[in-house]
PDB file of C-alpha atoms in Angstrom:
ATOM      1  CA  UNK A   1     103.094 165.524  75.092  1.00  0.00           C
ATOM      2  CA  UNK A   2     104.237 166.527  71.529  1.00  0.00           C
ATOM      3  CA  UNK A   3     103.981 163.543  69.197  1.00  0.00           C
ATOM      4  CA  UNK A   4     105.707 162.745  65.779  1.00  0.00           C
ATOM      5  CA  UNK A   5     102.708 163.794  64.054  1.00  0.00           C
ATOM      6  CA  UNK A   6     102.863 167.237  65.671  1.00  0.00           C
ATOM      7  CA  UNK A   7     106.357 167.839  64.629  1.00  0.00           C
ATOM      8  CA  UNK A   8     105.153 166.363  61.220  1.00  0.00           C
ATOM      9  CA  UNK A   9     101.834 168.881  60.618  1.00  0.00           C
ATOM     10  CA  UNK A  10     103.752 171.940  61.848  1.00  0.00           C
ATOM     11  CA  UNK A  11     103.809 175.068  59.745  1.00  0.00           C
ATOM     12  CA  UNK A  12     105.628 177.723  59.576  1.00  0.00           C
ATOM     13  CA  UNK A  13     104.971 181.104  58.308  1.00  0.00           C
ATOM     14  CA  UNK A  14     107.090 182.196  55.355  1.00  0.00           C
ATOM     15  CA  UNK A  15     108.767 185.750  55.636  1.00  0.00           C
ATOM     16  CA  UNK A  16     111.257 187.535  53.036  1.00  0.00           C
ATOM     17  CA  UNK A  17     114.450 186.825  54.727  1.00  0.00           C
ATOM     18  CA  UNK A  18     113.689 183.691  56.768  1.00  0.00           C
ATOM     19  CA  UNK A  19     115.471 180.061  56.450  1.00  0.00           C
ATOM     20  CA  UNK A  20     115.644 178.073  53.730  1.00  0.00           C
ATOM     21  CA  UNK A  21     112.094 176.384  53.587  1.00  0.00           C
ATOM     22  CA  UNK A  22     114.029 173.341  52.311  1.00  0.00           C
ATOM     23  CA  UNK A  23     116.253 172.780  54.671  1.00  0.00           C
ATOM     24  CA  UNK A  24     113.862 173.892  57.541  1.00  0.00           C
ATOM     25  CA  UNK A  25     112.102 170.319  55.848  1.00  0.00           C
ATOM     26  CA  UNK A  26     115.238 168.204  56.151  1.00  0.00           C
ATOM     27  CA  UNK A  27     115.998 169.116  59.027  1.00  0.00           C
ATOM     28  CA  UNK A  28     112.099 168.398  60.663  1.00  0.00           C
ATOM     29  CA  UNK A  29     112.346 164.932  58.696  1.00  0.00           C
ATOM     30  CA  UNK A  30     115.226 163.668  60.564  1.00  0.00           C
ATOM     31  CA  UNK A  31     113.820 165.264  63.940  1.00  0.00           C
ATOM     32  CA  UNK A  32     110.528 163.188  63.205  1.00  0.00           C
ATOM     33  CA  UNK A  33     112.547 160.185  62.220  1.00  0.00           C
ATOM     34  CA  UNK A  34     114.803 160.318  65.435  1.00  0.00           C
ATOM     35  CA  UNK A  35     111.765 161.705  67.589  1.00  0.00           C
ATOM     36  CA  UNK A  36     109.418 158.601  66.476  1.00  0.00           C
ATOM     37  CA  UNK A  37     112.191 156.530  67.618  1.00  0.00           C
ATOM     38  CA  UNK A  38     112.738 158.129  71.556  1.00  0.00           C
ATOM     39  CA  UNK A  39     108.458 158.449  71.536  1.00  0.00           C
ATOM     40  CA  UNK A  40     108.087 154.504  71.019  1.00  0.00           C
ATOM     41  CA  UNK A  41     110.985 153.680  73.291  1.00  0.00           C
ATOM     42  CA  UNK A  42     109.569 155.376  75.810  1.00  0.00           C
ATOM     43  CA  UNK A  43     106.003 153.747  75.764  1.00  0.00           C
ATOM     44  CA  UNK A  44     107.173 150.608  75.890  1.00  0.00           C
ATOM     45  CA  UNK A  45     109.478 151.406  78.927  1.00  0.00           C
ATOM     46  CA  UNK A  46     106.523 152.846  80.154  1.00  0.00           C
ATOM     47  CA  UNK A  47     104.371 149.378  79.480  1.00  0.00           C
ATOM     48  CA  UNK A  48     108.014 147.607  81.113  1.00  0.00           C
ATOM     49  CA  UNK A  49     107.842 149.605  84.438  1.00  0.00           C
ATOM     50  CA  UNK A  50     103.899 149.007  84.825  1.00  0.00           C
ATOM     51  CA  UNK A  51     104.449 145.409  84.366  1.00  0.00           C
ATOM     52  CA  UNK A  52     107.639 145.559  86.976  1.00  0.00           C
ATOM     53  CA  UNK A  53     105.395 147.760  89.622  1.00  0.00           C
ATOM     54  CA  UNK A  54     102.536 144.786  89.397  1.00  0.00           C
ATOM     55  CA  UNK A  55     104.972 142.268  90.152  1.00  0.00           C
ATOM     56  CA  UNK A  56     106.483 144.057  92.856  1.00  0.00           C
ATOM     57  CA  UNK A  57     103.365 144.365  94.267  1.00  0.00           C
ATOM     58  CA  UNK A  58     102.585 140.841  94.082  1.00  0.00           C
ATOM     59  CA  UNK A  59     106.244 139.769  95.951  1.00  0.00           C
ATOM     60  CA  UNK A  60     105.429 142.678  98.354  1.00  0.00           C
ATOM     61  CA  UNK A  61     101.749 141.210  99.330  1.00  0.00           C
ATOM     62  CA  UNK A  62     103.680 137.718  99.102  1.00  0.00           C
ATOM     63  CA  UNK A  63     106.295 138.775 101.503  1.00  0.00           C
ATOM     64  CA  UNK A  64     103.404 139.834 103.894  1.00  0.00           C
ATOM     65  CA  UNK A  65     102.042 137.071 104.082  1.00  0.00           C
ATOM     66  CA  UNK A  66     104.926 134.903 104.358  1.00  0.00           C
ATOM     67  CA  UNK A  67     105.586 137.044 107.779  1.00  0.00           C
ATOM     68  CA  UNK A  68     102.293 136.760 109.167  1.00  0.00           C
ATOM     69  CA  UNK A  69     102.716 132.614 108.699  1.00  0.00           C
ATOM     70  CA  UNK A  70     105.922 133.047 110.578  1.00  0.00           C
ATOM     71  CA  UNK A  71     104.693 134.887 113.160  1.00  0.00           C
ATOM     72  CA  UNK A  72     101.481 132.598 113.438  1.00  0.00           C
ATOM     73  CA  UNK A  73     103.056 129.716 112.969  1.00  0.00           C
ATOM     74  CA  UNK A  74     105.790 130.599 115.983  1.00  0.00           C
TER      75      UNK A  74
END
């Protein structure tokens, strides 16, 4: 997965007629700003549904046994 830092250490080669060097820079500042942003959303969402899929696990193996009582108790 590409990381800020990746975006960050990228070089380019310089030609004769390419972009403007400096705003090739602006523009990869704001992209690592805004990137940085999305990249540590996304880990904690990440963290958020590994948390959620242990609990739903838990009410799953809960609900299990809840039935089996039922049925044992019947």
């Amino acid at each position: 997965m590409l990381t800020p830092v990746d975006i960050e250490t990228v070089d380019f080669k310089k030609v004769a007629l390419g972009y403007s060097q400096d705003e090739v820079d602006e523009f990869l500042d704001k992209v690592i700003v805004e990137f940085e942003v999305l990249y540590k959303e996304n880990v904690k969402l990440n963290d958020k549904v590994g948390v959620l899929e242990d609990a739903l696990s838990y009410y799953k193996d809960m609900e299990e046994t809840l039935k089996n009582s039922i049925v044992m108790a019947e």
